[in-house]
Amino acid sequence: MKVTVLGAGAWGTALAKLLHESRHRVTLWGHNRQHLDQIRRTGRNEPYLPGIALPEEWRLETDPTKAVHDSECVVVAVPSKAFREVTRCLANYTGLVVSVTKGIEHDTGLTMCGVLRQNAPEARVAALSGPSLALEVARGIPTAIVAASTDIQGAPKVQELFHRPAFRVYTSTDLVGVELGGALKNVIAIAAGVSDGLGFGDNSKAALITRAMVEIRRLGVACGAQADTFSGLSGLGDLTVTCFSRLSRNRGFGERLGRGEKMAEVLASMLNIAEGYPTARSAWQLARKLRVGTPILDQVYALLYQGKDAAQALCDLTNRACAASLP
């Protein structure tokens, strides 16, 4: 197939490499001409995927309209804050669009596929999500992931497009569940990083992950998702890898905050923003709208947006009255 990947960061480049290895004709779009020139000249994307050799035969493009022209599939791998603007080029697109961005738009509460339904109304829409660190995928380390779509042919088509021996793709029809699992786990990963930064251990993190999954499932079901989805790859699987991996941008972001670094300094030093940062605000707003209890998400929001001290946030969380029984 002729496939365009919008986004030349770590995840977009890793997926473009994977698609090229499956002999698809790949165009990689990026907004920064100098960055693409560097990739073309060196055969590397060192800022995002250090040490990974990239194809020479693919096409690199800075014009989004030209990039998607005649493509049979468009993969969107740009940050959530740029997602709506970048995908405006798909207004008349009629092919398959796959979102691999994990986020919730703040102003609307929409997932990325919700944004696609507005910006690309004639396209078939799907999401690809799960425990998939870009550098490991680029290295060919075995990975399992989920393709989701409400279109009966959408998820199987994405599965066919991406599936490789070291990149196993499962399918789901619970699009909202798969997307919310991927988005909300980033917020929890920040909390896991804060726990690391404060010097706590694996007991603490295991408790955090377990209770956070209850919140994610509760909020997801309130949004119309299926509860079982959050026990799968795009829920528990993604949450686990993001909370424990040293490669996790969100966990690392939280760890620096837990060690006492200033928010502005951490944000200014990051090559790409940790998606859990904007998602925390969106998730907090969504939970308020739906009247869903999310104490862990609430404390992360307070830490990131209300200037709350990390140790105090943890203290307030652990000093909550114990429930009589597990939900």
Short mmCIF file of C-alpha atoms in Angstrom, two decimals, residues 9-196:
data_model
loop_
_atom_site.label_atom_id
_atom_site.label_comp_id
_atom_site.label_asym_id
_atom_site.label_seq_id
_atom_site.Cartn_x
_atom_site.Cartn_y
_atom_site.Cartn_z
CA GLY A 9 9.01 12.07 15.98
CA ALA A 10 9.99 8.80 17.65
CA TRP A 11 6.70 6.95 17.21
CA GLY A 12 5.96 8.16 13.69
CA THR A 13 9.48 7.32 12.50
CA ALA A 14 9.43 3.88 14.16
CA LEU A 15 6.12 3.00 12.51
CA ALA A 16 7.25 4.37 9.15
CA LYS A 17 10.33 2.15 9.39
CA LEU A 18 8.18 -0.86 10.26
CA LEU A 19 5.83 -0.19 7.32
CA HIS A 20 8.77 0.20 4.96
CA GLU A 21 10.15 -3.15 6.11
CA SER A 22 6.81 -4.66 5.11
CA ARG A 23 7.43 -3.29 1.59
CA HIS A 24 4.79 -0.59 1.70
CA ARG A 25 5.52 2.67 -0.12
CA VAL A 26 6.04 5.13 2.71
CA THR A 27 5.97 8.92 2.88
CA LEU A 28 7.07 10.47 6.16
CA TRP A 29 5.82 14.00 6.82
CA GLY A 30 7.39 16.43 9.28
CA HIS A 31 6.86 20.14 9.83
CA ASN A 32 10.56 20.94 10.24
CA ARG A 33 12.47 20.97 6.94
CA GLN A 34 15.87 21.03 8.65
CA HIS A 35 14.94 17.97 10.67
CA LEU A 36 13.89 16.05 7.55
CA ASP A 37 17.02 17.17 5.70
CA GLN A 38 19.08 15.75 8.55
CA ILE A 39 17.23 12.42 8.32
CA ARG A 40 17.77 12.37 4.56
CA ARG A 41 21.45 13.21 4.87
CA THR A 42 22.40 10.92 7.77
CA GLY A 43 19.90 8.08 7.52
CA ARG A 44 19.19 8.61 11.22
CA ASN A 45 16.67 10.40 13.41
CA GLU A 46 19.07 10.84 16.31
CA PRO A 47 17.03 13.27 18.44
CA TYR A 48 14.18 10.75 18.66
CA LEU A 49 15.53 7.28 17.76
CA PRO A 50 19.25 7.28 18.57
CA GLY A 51 21.31 4.60 16.88
CA ILE A 52 18.58 3.39 14.52
CA ALA A 53 19.38 3.10 10.80
CA LEU A 54 16.50 4.33 8.65
CA PRO A 55 15.49 3.52 5.06
CA GLU A 56 16.83 5.51 2.13
CA GLU A 57 14.02 4.67 -0.28
CA TRP A 58 11.13 6.36 1.48
CA ARG A 59 9.85 9.84 0.69
CA LEU A 60 10.25 12.76 3.09
CA GLU A 61 7.79 15.64 2.77
CA THR A 62 7.04 18.92 4.59
CA ASP A 63 3.80 19.78 2.77
CA PRO A 64 0.94 17.81 4.39
CA THR A 65 -1.35 18.11 1.36
CA LYS A 66 1.32 16.69 -0.93
CA ALA A 67 2.20 14.04 1.63
CA VAL A 68 -1.31 12.55 1.76
CA HIS A 69 -2.06 12.89 -1.95
CA ASP A 70 -2.95 9.47 -3.43
CA SER A 71 -2.18 7.67 -0.15
CA GLU A 72 -4.34 4.67 0.62
CA CYS A 73 -3.70 5.03 4.34
CA VAL A 74 -2.64 7.92 6.56
CA VAL A 75 -1.10 7.26 9.97
CA VAL A 76 -1.30 10.26 12.32
CA ALA A 77 1.55 10.37 14.86
CA VAL A 78 1.68 14.02 15.92
CA PRO A 79 1.28 15.33 19.50
CA SER A 80 -2.30 15.73 20.67
CA LYS A 81 -1.95 19.51 20.91
CA ALA A 82 -1.19 19.67 17.15
CA PHE A 83 -3.55 16.89 16.10
CA ARG A 84 -6.53 18.99 15.01
CA GLU A 85 -4.44 21.48 13.06
CA VAL A 86 -2.34 18.87 11.24
CA THR A 87 -5.33 16.71 10.26
CA ARG A 88 -7.18 19.58 8.59
CA CYS A 89 -5.46 18.42 5.40
CA LEU A 90 -7.71 15.32 5.48
CA ALA A 91 -10.99 17.19 4.95
CA ASN A 92 -11.63 15.46 1.61
CA TYR A 93 -9.72 12.27 2.29
CA THR A 94 -11.66 9.02 1.70
CA GLY A 95 -9.12 6.36 2.64
CA LEU A 96 -8.13 4.79 5.96
CA VAL A 97 -6.81 7.07 8.74
CA VAL A 98 -5.08 5.50 11.74
CA SER A 99 -4.47 7.53 14.88
CA VAL A 100 -1.49 6.44 16.97
CA THR A 101 -1.64 9.54 19.20
CA LYS A 102 -2.74 9.02 22.81
CA GLY A 103 -4.59 12.02 24.15
CA ILE A 104 -7.88 13.79 24.90
CA GLU A 105 -8.62 17.20 23.40
CA HIS A 106 -9.20 19.63 26.24
CA ASP A 107 -11.76 21.99 24.73
CA THR A 108 -14.03 19.22 23.41
CA GLY A 109 -13.23 16.14 25.50
CA LEU A 110 -12.81 14.20 22.26
CA THR A 111 -10.33 11.42 21.72
CA MET A 112 -8.11 11.72 18.65
CA CYS A 113 -10.47 9.60 16.56
CA GLY A 114 -13.27 11.91 17.64
CA VAL A 115 -11.26 14.78 16.17
CA LEU A 116 -10.71 12.75 13.01
CA ARG A 117 -14.43 12.25 12.58
CA GLN A 118 -14.77 16.02 12.42
CA ASN A 119 -11.70 16.75 10.29
CA ALA A 120 -11.90 13.73 7.97
CA PRO A 121 -15.64 12.96 7.75
CA GLU A 122 -15.32 10.79 4.64
CA ALA A 123 -12.46 8.62 5.93
CA ARG A 124 -12.50 5.27 7.68
CA VAL A 125 -11.07 5.86 11.15
CA ALA A 126 -9.09 3.53 13.41
CA ALA A 127 -6.69 3.68 16.35
CA LEU A 128 -3.53 1.69 17.04
CA SER A 129 -2.57 1.55 20.71
CA GLY A 130 -0.92 -0.60 23.34
CA PRO A 131 2.36 -1.18 25.20
CA SER A 132 4.74 -0.02 22.49
CA LEU A 133 7.84 2.01 23.26
CA ALA A 134 9.04 3.54 20.00
CA LEU A 135 12.73 2.71 20.42
CA GLU A 136 11.98 -0.95 21.14
CA VAL A 137 9.70 -1.19 18.10
CA ALA A 138 12.40 0.40 15.94
CA ARG A 139 14.89 -2.17 17.24
CA GLY A 140 12.57 -5.03 16.30
CA ILE A 141 11.91 -6.11 19.88
CA PRO A 142 8.72 -8.26 20.06
CA THR A 143 5.65 -6.10 20.72
CA ALA A 144 1.89 -6.69 20.88
CA ILE A 145 -0.62 -3.94 20.16
CA VAL A 146 -4.32 -3.40 19.40
CA ALA A 147 -6.04 -1.99 16.32
CA ALA A 148 -9.53 -0.65 17.06
CA SER A 149 -12.32 0.67 14.87
CA THR A 150 -16.10 0.83 14.82
CA ASP A 151 -15.85 0.07 11.10
CA ILE A 152 -16.13 -3.71 10.77
CA GLN A 153 -13.37 -3.73 8.15
CA GLY A 154 -11.22 -1.03 9.73
CA ALA A 155 -9.37 -2.92 12.48
CA PRO A 156 -8.62 -6.00 10.35
CA LYS A 157 -7.23 -3.72 7.64
CA VAL A 158 -4.92 -2.03 10.15
CA GLN A 159 -3.91 -5.45 11.46
CA GLU A 160 -3.02 -6.57 7.94
CA LEU A 161 -1.08 -3.37 7.30
CA PHE A 162 1.09 -3.42 10.44
CA HIS A 163 1.36 -7.07 11.47
CA ARG A 164 4.88 -8.51 11.45
CA PRO A 165 6.57 -11.41 13.28
CA ALA A 166 7.89 -9.01 15.95
CA PHE A 167 4.85 -6.70 15.90
CA ARG A 168 1.71 -8.66 16.70
CA VAL A 169 -1.55 -6.78 16.12
CA TYR A 170 -4.86 -7.77 17.73
CA THR A 171 -8.22 -6.23 16.86
CA SER A 172 -11.05 -4.62 18.82
CA THR A 173 -14.32 -2.87 18.07
CA ASP A 174 -14.15 -0.85 21.32
CA LEU A 175 -12.57 2.24 19.82
CA VAL A 176 -13.31 4.59 22.72
CA GLY A 177 -11.99 2.08 25.27
CA VAL A 178 -8.75 1.50 23.41
CA GLU A 179 -8.19 5.24 22.99
CA LEU A 180 -9.00 6.16 26.59
CA GLY A 181 -6.82 3.38 27.96
CA GLY A 182 -3.89 4.74 25.98
CA ALA A 183 -4.53 8.35 26.95
CA LEU A 184 -5.28 7.98 30.65
CA LYS A 185 -2.36 5.68 31.42
CA ASN A 186 0.00 8.55 30.61
CA VAL A 187 -1.39 10.54 33.53
CA ILE A 188 -0.87 7.62 35.87
CA ALA A 189 2.67 7.17 34.55
CA ILE A 190 3.46 10.69 35.76
CA ALA A 191 2.24 9.64 39.23
CA ALA A 192 4.42 6.52 39.01
CA GLY A 193 7.40 8.69 38.16
CA VAL A 194 6.69 10.98 41.09
CA SER A 195 6.68 7.89 43.30
CA ASP A 196 10.10 6.95 41.93
#
